[in-house]
Amino acid sequence: MTHYLYLVRHGEQQDAEHGLPDGPLSPRGRRQASLLADRLSGVPFDAMWNSPLQRAAQTAQTVAERLPALSPEPTALLFDCVPTGVTGETPAAFEPFFGAVTDEQVEAGRAQMADAVSEFLVRKPGEVHELLITHNFVIAWFVREVLQAPEWRWMTINQANCGLTVLAQKPGRPWTLLTHNDLAHLPVELRTGLPEPLRF
């Protein structure tokens, strides 16, 4: 019996390029969320959680419309956050990112992700399927945690809008990464949100 954790980045946000901290999904984001819902419609989910931010909540609501047995549950553990500051191992190329990040934000992000890992990366009995709709950095931290990579490595792990990452744990075994940023449900023109666009 396996515990599956499905991690999804929210759909594309309206006017995200203008630097708005949050907002509704763009028309393309709504289409991404709808295709994600189609992709997940056959999974026997036990629970679904989402970040309270509007773009994630709207993505969760779109999925829930196709999975009427599920009710999205917002949780502050899935908020967008910065889980670390510059460490001794952080490559210099990444240091400019932290110029606008305060020590308080880093401290809050680190505490949040410690709590999120304790809450969600915990083995549950039986066959379990849980869905988390959240943000790029949060998913990157979960993947880094499962792979036991150095802390700064979350900065090198990116998810497209409505990309699907699946973690799994069998009894007596560690968590494993089954798939990362799976975009099979999205046509090329809907594959947005990565630092470098995918051309295939």
Short mmCIF file of N, CA and C in Angstrom, two decimals, residues 84-159:
data_model
loop_
_atom_site.label_atom_id
_atom_site.label_comp_id
_atom_site.label_asym_id
_atom_site.label_seq_id
_atom_site.Cartn_x
_atom_site.Cartn_y
_atom_site.Cartn_z
N THR A 84 14.91 29.52 2.33
CA THR A 84 16.26 29.74 2.87
C THR A 84 16.78 31.07 2.37
N GLY A 85 17.80 31.56 3.03
CA GLY A 85 18.57 32.67 2.51
C GLY A 85 19.83 32.15 1.85
N VAL A 86 20.79 33.02 1.68
CA VAL A 86 22.07 32.61 1.11
C VAL A 86 22.79 31.74 2.13
N THR A 87 23.24 30.57 1.69
CA THR A 87 24.02 29.69 2.55
C THR A 87 25.48 29.70 2.08
N GLY A 88 26.33 29.06 2.84
CA GLY A 88 27.73 28.98 2.44
C GLY A 88 27.94 28.24 1.14
N GLU A 89 26.95 27.43 0.74
CA GLU A 89 27.07 26.64 -0.49
C GLU A 89 26.36 27.28 -1.67
N THR A 90 25.61 28.36 -1.43
CA THR A 90 24.83 28.96 -2.51
C THR A 90 25.76 29.53 -3.58
N PRO A 91 25.61 29.11 -4.84
CA PRO A 91 26.44 29.68 -5.90
C PRO A 91 26.22 31.19 -6.02
N ALA A 92 27.27 31.91 -6.34
CA ALA A 92 27.20 33.37 -6.42
C ALA A 92 26.15 33.84 -7.41
N ALA A 93 25.89 33.05 -8.45
CA ALA A 93 24.92 33.44 -9.47
C ALA A 93 23.52 33.61 -8.91
N PHE A 94 23.22 32.96 -7.78
CA PHE A 94 21.89 33.03 -7.19
C PHE A 94 21.75 34.16 -6.17
N GLU A 95 22.86 34.74 -5.75
CA GLU A 95 22.81 35.72 -4.68
C GLU A 95 21.96 36.95 -5.00
N PRO A 96 21.94 37.48 -6.25
CA PRO A 96 21.11 38.66 -6.52
C PRO A 96 19.62 38.44 -6.22
N PHE A 97 19.15 37.20 -6.32
CA PHE A 97 17.73 36.92 -6.02
C PHE A 97 17.36 37.37 -4.62
N PHE A 98 18.28 37.24 -3.70
CA PHE A 98 17.98 37.51 -2.29
C PHE A 98 18.07 38.99 -1.93
N GLY A 99 18.40 39.85 -2.90
CA GLY A 99 18.54 41.27 -2.61
C GLY A 99 17.28 41.91 -2.07
N ALA A 100 16.12 41.42 -2.51
CA ALA A 100 14.84 42.00 -2.07
C ALA A 100 14.16 41.15 -1.01
N VAL A 101 14.85 40.13 -0.52
CA VAL A 101 14.26 39.22 0.47
C VAL A 101 14.79 39.59 1.85
N THR A 102 13.90 39.81 2.81
CA THR A 102 14.32 40.20 4.16
C THR A 102 14.63 38.98 5.01
N ASP A 103 15.37 39.20 6.08
CA ASP A 103 15.67 38.12 7.01
C ASP A 103 14.37 37.57 7.62
N GLU A 104 13.42 38.44 7.85
CA GLU A 104 12.13 38.01 8.43
C GLU A 104 11.39 37.09 7.47
N GLN A 105 11.43 37.39 6.18
CA GLN A 105 10.78 36.53 5.19
C GLN A 105 11.44 35.15 5.13
N VAL A 106 12.76 35.14 5.18
CA VAL A 106 13.48 33.86 5.17
C VAL A 106 13.15 33.05 6.41
N GLU A 107 13.16 33.70 7.56
CA GLU A 107 12.86 33.00 8.81
C GLU A 107 11.45 32.41 8.79
N ALA A 108 10.49 33.20 8.29
CA ALA A 108 9.10 32.72 8.20
C ALA A 108 9.00 31.58 7.20
N GLY A 109 9.68 31.69 6.06
CA GLY A 109 9.63 30.63 5.06
C GLY A 109 10.25 29.34 5.54
N ARG A 110 11.36 29.44 6.24
CA ARG A 110 12.01 28.24 6.78
C ARG A 110 11.10 27.54 7.78
N ALA A 111 10.49 28.32 8.68
CA ALA A 111 9.59 27.73 9.68
C ALA A 111 8.37 27.10 9.01
N GLN A 112 7.83 27.78 8.01
CA GLN A 112 6.66 27.26 7.30
C GLN A 112 6.97 25.93 6.63
N MET A 113 8.10 25.85 5.95
CA MET A 113 8.41 24.62 5.23
C MET A 113 8.78 23.49 6.18
N ALA A 114 9.36 23.80 7.32
CA ALA A 114 9.60 22.75 8.32
C ALA A 114 8.27 22.16 8.79
N ASP A 115 7.29 23.03 9.02
CA ASP A 115 5.97 22.57 9.44
C ASP A 115 5.27 21.81 8.32
N ALA A 116 5.42 22.29 7.08
CA ALA A 116 4.77 21.63 5.94
C ALA A 116 5.32 20.22 5.73
N VAL A 117 6.64 20.07 5.84
CA VAL A 117 7.25 18.75 5.70
C VAL A 117 6.74 17.82 6.80
N SER A 118 6.67 18.34 8.03
CA SER A 118 6.18 17.53 9.15
C SER A 118 4.72 17.14 8.98
N GLU A 119 3.96 17.98 8.32
CA GLU A 119 2.53 17.73 8.13
C GLU A 119 2.26 16.77 6.98
N PHE A 120 2.93 16.96 5.86
CA PHE A 120 2.56 16.23 4.65
C PHE A 120 3.48 15.06 4.29
N LEU A 121 4.77 15.16 4.61
CA LEU A 121 5.68 14.05 4.30
C LEU A 121 5.71 13.08 5.47
N VAL A 122 4.55 12.64 5.87
CA VAL A 122 4.38 11.70 6.97
C VAL A 122 3.57 10.52 6.46
N ARG A 123 4.12 9.35 6.63
CA ARG A 123 3.47 8.13 6.14
C ARG A 123 2.11 7.92 6.80
N LYS A 124 1.10 7.64 6.00
CA LYS A 124 -0.23 7.32 6.51
C LYS A 124 -0.57 5.88 6.13
N PRO A 125 -1.34 5.20 6.95
CA PRO A 125 -1.64 3.79 6.67
C PRO A 125 -2.55 3.63 5.46
N GLY A 126 -2.39 2.50 4.79
CA GLY A 126 -3.26 2.18 3.66
C GLY A 126 -2.82 2.85 2.38
N GLU A 127 -3.67 2.75 1.36
CA GLU A 127 -3.44 3.40 0.07
C GLU A 127 -3.99 4.82 0.17
N VAL A 128 -3.11 5.82 0.02
CA VAL A 128 -3.50 7.21 0.24
C VAL A 128 -3.11 8.04 -0.98
N HIS A 129 -4.03 8.89 -1.41
CA HIS A 129 -3.78 9.82 -2.52
C HIS A 129 -4.16 11.22 -2.06
N GLU A 130 -3.17 12.11 -1.95
CA GLU A 130 -3.41 13.47 -1.48
C GLU A 130 -2.89 14.48 -2.51
N LEU A 131 -3.64 15.55 -2.70
CA LEU A 131 -3.32 16.56 -3.70
C LEU A 131 -3.03 17.89 -3.02
N LEU A 132 -1.89 18.50 -3.35
CA LEU A 132 -1.50 19.80 -2.83
C LEU A 132 -1.34 20.76 -3.99
N ILE A 133 -2.09 21.85 -3.99
CA ILE A 133 -1.98 22.87 -5.04
C ILE A 133 -1.33 24.10 -4.41
N THR A 134 -0.13 24.42 -4.88
CA THR A 134 0.70 25.37 -4.17
C THR A 134 1.55 26.17 -5.15
N HIS A 135 2.81 26.43 -4.80
CA HIS A 135 3.67 27.35 -5.54
C HIS A 135 5.01 26.71 -5.88
N ASN A 136 5.70 27.35 -6.81
CA ASN A 136 6.95 26.83 -7.34
C ASN A 136 7.97 26.52 -6.24
N PHE A 137 8.22 27.48 -5.36
CA PHE A 137 9.27 27.29 -4.35
C PHE A 137 8.89 26.22 -3.34
N VAL A 138 7.61 26.13 -3.02
CA VAL A 138 7.16 25.11 -2.07
C VAL A 138 7.39 23.71 -2.64
N ILE A 139 7.00 23.51 -3.89
CA ILE A 139 7.21 22.20 -4.52
C ILE A 139 8.70 21.90 -4.61
N ALA A 140 9.49 22.90 -4.98
CA ALA A 140 10.94 22.70 -5.06
C ALA A 140 11.51 22.24 -3.73
N TRP A 141 11.00 22.81 -2.63
CA TRP A 141 11.51 22.41 -1.31
C TRP A 141 11.13 20.97 -0.99
N PHE A 142 9.90 20.56 -1.31
CA PHE A 142 9.49 19.18 -1.08
C PHE A 142 10.37 18.22 -1.88
N VAL A 143 10.62 18.53 -3.14
CA VAL A 143 11.46 17.66 -3.98
C VAL A 143 12.87 17.61 -3.41
N ARG A 144 13.43 18.76 -3.04
CA ARG A 144 14.77 18.79 -2.44
C ARG A 144 14.82 17.97 -1.18
N GLU A 145 13.77 18.06 -0.37
CA GLU A 145 13.72 17.31 0.89
C GLU A 145 13.73 15.80 0.62
N VAL A 146 12.91 15.36 -0.32
CA VAL A 146 12.83 13.93 -0.63
C VAL A 146 14.16 13.42 -1.17
N LEU A 147 14.82 14.23 -1.99
CA LEU A 147 16.11 13.82 -2.57
C LEU A 147 17.27 14.05 -1.61
N GLN A 148 17.00 14.71 -0.47
CA GLN A 148 18.04 15.03 0.52
C GLN A 148 19.20 15.79 -0.12
N ALA A 149 18.85 16.73 -1.00
CA ALA A 149 19.85 17.57 -1.64
C ALA A 149 20.21 18.74 -0.73
N PRO A 150 21.36 19.40 -0.97
CA PRO A 150 21.72 20.57 -0.18
C PRO A 150 20.60 21.62 -0.20
N GLU A 151 20.50 22.41 0.86
CA GLU A 151 19.39 23.34 0.99
C GLU A 151 19.24 24.29 -0.20
N TRP A 152 20.35 24.81 -0.72
CA TRP A 152 20.25 25.79 -1.79
C TRP A 152 19.70 25.21 -3.08
N ARG A 153 19.65 23.90 -3.20
CA ARG A 153 19.23 23.25 -4.44
C ARG A 153 17.76 23.51 -4.80
N TRP A 154 16.95 23.97 -3.83
CA TRP A 154 15.57 24.28 -4.20
C TRP A 154 15.50 25.33 -5.31
N MET A 155 16.54 26.16 -5.39
CA MET A 155 16.56 27.23 -6.39
C MET A 155 16.76 26.70 -7.80
N THR A 156 17.18 25.46 -7.94
CA THR A 156 17.44 24.87 -9.26
C THR A 156 16.32 23.94 -9.70
N ILE A 157 15.25 23.86 -8.92
CA ILE A 157 14.14 22.96 -9.22
C ILE A 157 12.92 23.80 -9.55
N ASN A 158 12.44 23.71 -10.78
CA ASN A 158 11.34 24.58 -11.21
C ASN A 158 10.17 23.79 -11.76
N GLN A 159 8.98 24.33 -11.54
CA GLN A 159 7.73 23.73 -12.00
C GLN A 159 7.00 24.69 -12.93
#
